[in-house]
mmCIF file of C-alpha atoms in Angstrom:
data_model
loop_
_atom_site.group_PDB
_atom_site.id
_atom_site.type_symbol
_atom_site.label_atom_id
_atom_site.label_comp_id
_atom_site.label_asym_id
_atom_site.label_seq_id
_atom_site.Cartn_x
_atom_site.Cartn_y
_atom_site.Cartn_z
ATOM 1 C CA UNK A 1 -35.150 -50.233 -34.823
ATOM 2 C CA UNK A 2 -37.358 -47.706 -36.246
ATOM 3 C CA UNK A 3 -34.711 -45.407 -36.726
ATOM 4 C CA UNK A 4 -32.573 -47.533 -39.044
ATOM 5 C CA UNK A 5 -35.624 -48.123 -41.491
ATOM 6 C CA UNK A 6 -33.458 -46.004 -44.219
ATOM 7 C CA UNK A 7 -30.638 -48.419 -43.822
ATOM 8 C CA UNK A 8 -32.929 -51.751 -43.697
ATOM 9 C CA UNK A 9 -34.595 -50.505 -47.410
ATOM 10 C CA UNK A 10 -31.108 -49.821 -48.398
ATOM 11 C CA UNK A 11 -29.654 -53.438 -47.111
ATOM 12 C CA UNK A 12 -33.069 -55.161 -49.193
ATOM 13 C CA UNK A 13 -32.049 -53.179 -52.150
ATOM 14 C CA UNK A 14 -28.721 -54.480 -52.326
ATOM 15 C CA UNK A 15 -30.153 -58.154 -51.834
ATOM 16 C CA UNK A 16 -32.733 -57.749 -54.349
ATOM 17 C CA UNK A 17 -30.189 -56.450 -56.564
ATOM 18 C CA UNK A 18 -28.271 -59.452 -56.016
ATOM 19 C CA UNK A 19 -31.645 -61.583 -56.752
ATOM 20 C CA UNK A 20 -32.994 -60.102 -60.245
ATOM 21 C CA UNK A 21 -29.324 -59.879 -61.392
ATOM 22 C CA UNK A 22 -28.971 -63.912 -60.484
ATOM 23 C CA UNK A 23 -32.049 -63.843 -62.873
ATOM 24 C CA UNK A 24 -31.122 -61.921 -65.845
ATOM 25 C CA UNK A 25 -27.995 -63.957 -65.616
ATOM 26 C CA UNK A 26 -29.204 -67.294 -66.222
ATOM 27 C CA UNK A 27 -32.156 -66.279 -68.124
ATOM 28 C CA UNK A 28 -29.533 -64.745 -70.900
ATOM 29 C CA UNK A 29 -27.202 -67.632 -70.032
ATOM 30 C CA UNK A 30 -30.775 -69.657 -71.291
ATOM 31 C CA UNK A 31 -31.173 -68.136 -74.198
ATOM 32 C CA UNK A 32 -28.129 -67.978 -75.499
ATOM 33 C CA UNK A 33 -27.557 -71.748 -75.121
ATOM 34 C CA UNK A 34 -24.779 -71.635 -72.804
ATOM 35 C CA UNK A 35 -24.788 -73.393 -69.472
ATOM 36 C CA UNK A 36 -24.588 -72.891 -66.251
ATOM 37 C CA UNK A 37 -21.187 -71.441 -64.523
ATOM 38 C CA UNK A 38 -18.502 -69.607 -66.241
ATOM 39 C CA UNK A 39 -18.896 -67.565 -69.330
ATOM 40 C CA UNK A 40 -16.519 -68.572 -72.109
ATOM 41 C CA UNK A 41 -14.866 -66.386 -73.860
ATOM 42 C CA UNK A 42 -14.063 -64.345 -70.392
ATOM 43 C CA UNK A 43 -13.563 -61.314 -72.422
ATOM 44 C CA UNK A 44 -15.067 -57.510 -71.524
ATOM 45 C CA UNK A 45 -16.611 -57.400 -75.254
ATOM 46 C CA UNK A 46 -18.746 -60.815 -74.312
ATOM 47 C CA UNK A 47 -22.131 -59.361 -73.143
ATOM 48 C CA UNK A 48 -22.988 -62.450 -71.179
ATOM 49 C CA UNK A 49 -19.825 -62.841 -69.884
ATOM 50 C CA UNK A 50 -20.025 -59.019 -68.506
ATOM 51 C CA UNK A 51 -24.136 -60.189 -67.632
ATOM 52 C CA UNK A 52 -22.715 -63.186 -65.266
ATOM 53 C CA UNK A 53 -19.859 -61.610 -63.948
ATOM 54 C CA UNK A 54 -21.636 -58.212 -62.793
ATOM 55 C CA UNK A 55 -23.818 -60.492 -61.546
ATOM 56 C CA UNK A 56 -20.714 -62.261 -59.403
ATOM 57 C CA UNK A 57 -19.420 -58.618 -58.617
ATOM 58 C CA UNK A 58 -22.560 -58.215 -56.918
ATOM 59 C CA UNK A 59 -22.614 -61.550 -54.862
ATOM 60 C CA UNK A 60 -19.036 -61.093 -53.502
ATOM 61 C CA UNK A 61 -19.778 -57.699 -52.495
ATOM 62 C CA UNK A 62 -23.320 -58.955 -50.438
ATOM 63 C CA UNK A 63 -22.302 -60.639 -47.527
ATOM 64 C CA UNK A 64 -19.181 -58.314 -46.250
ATOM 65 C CA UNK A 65 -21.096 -55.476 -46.178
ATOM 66 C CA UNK A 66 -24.590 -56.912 -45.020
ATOM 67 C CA UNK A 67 -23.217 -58.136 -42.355
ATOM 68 C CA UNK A 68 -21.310 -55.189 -40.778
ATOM 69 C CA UNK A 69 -24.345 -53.619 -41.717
ATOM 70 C CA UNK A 70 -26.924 -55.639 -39.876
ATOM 71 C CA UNK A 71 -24.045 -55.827 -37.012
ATOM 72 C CA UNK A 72 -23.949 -52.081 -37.159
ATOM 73 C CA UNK A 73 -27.803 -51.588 -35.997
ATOM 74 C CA UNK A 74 -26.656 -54.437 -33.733
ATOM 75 C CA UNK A 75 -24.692 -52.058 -31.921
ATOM 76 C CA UNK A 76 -26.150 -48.327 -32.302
ATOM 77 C CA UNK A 77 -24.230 -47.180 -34.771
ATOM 78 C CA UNK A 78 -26.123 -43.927 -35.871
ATOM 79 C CA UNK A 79 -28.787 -43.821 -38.000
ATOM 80 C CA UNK A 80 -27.882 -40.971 -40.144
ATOM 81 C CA UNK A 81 -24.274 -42.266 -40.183
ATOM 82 C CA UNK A 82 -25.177 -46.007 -41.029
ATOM 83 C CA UNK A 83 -28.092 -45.164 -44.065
ATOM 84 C CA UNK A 84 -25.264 -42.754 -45.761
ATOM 85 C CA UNK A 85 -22.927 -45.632 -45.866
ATOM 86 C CA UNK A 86 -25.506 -48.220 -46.768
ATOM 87 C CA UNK A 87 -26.893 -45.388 -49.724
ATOM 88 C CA UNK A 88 -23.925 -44.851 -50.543
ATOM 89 C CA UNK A 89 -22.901 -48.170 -51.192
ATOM 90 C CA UNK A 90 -26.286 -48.530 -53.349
ATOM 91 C CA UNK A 91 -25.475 -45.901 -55.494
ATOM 92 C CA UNK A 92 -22.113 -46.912 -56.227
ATOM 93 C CA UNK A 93 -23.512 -50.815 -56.559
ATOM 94 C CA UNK A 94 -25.830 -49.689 -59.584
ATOM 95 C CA UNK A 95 -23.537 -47.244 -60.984
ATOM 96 C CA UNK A 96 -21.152 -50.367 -61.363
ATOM 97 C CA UNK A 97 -23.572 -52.613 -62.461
ATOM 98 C CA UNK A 98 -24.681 -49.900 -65.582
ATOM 99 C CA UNK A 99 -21.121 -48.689 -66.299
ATOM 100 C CA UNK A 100 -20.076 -52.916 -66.422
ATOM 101 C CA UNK A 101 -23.501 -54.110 -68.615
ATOM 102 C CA UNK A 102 -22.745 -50.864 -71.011
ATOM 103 C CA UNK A 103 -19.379 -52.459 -71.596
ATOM 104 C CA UNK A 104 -16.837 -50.257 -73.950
ATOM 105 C CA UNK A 105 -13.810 -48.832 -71.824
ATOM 106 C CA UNK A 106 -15.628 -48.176 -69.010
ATOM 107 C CA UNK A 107 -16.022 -51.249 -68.464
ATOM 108 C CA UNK A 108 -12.579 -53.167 -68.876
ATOM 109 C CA UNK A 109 -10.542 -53.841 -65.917
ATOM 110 C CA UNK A 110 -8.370 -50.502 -64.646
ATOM 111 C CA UNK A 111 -11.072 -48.603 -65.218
ATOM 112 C CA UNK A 112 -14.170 -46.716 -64.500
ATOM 113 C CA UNK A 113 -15.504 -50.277 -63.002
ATOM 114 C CA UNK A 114 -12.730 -50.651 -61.009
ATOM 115 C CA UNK A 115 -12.821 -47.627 -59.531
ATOM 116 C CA UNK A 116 -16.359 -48.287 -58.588
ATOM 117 C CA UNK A 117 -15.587 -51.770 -57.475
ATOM 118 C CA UNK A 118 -12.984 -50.019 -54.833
ATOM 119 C CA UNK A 119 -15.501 -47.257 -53.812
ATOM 120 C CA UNK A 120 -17.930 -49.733 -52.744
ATOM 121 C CA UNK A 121 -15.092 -51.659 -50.796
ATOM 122 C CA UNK A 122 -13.860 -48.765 -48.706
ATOM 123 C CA UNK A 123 -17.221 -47.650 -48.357
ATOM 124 C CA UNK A 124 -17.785 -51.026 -46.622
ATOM 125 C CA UNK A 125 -14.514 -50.548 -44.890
ATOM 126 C CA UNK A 126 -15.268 -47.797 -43.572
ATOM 127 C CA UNK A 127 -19.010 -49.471 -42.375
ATOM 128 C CA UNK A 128 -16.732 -52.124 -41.100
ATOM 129 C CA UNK A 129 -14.606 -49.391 -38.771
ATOM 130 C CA UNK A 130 -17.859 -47.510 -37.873
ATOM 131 C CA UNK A 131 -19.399 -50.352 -36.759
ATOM 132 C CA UNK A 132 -15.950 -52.348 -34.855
ATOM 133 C CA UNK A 133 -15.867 -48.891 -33.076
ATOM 134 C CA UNK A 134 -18.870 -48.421 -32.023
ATOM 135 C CA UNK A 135 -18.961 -51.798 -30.687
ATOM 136 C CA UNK A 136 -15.824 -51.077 -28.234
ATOM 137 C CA UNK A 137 -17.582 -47.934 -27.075
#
């Protein structure tokens, strides 16, 4: 398991990521006075509303790519091969989360963060084909 140790600081990243955003999110929700759940007005130009829902972005991105990931040391999918995707996915996990906090244009739907938001999903696509693959072979 040694080998994957690139990949396992990569995976804890993305989960403590997931963590301090879950933090930042209610902690603004808190001093703003709003409560728990959904920001009102859902609108891009809302800073908390683009604070809880990069924080969302984040959550429903987790789990399907942890899990191919953990599944993918699993099955000895190569090291090299698996801590590219997982880095990759990193990268393109904070990129979103600065381009969505910054707001602006970048930030509205059909954009820059969409385009990020897709990266990161056929990166784990791709993690999920790497991985199904090697497990057949």
């Amino acid at each position: 398991m040694e080998a994957y140790t690139l990949s396992f600081v990569g995976v804890l990243a993305l989960c403590l990521l997931s963590i301090l955003l879950a933090i930042y999110s209610g902690s603004s929700k808190g001093r703003a006075g709003a409560l728990s759940g959904p920001v009102v007005p859902a609108d891009d130009d809302n800073l908390l509303y683009r604070i809880d829902r990069v924080h969302m972005n984040s959550v429903e991105a987790l789990a399907p790519f942890v899990v191919p990931a953990v599944l993918a040391m699993m099955v000895g999918v190569g090291a090299t091969t698996l801590a590219v995707l997982v880095w990759a996915h990193v990268v393109i996990r904070l990129i979103h989360l600065v381009v969505y906090l910054r707001g602006g244009n970048a930030a509205k739907g059909g954009s820059v963060r969409s385009i990020l938001y897709v990266s990161g999903a056929l990166v784990t696509l791709v993690l999920v084909v790497v991985t199904g693959w090697a497990s057949i072979h």
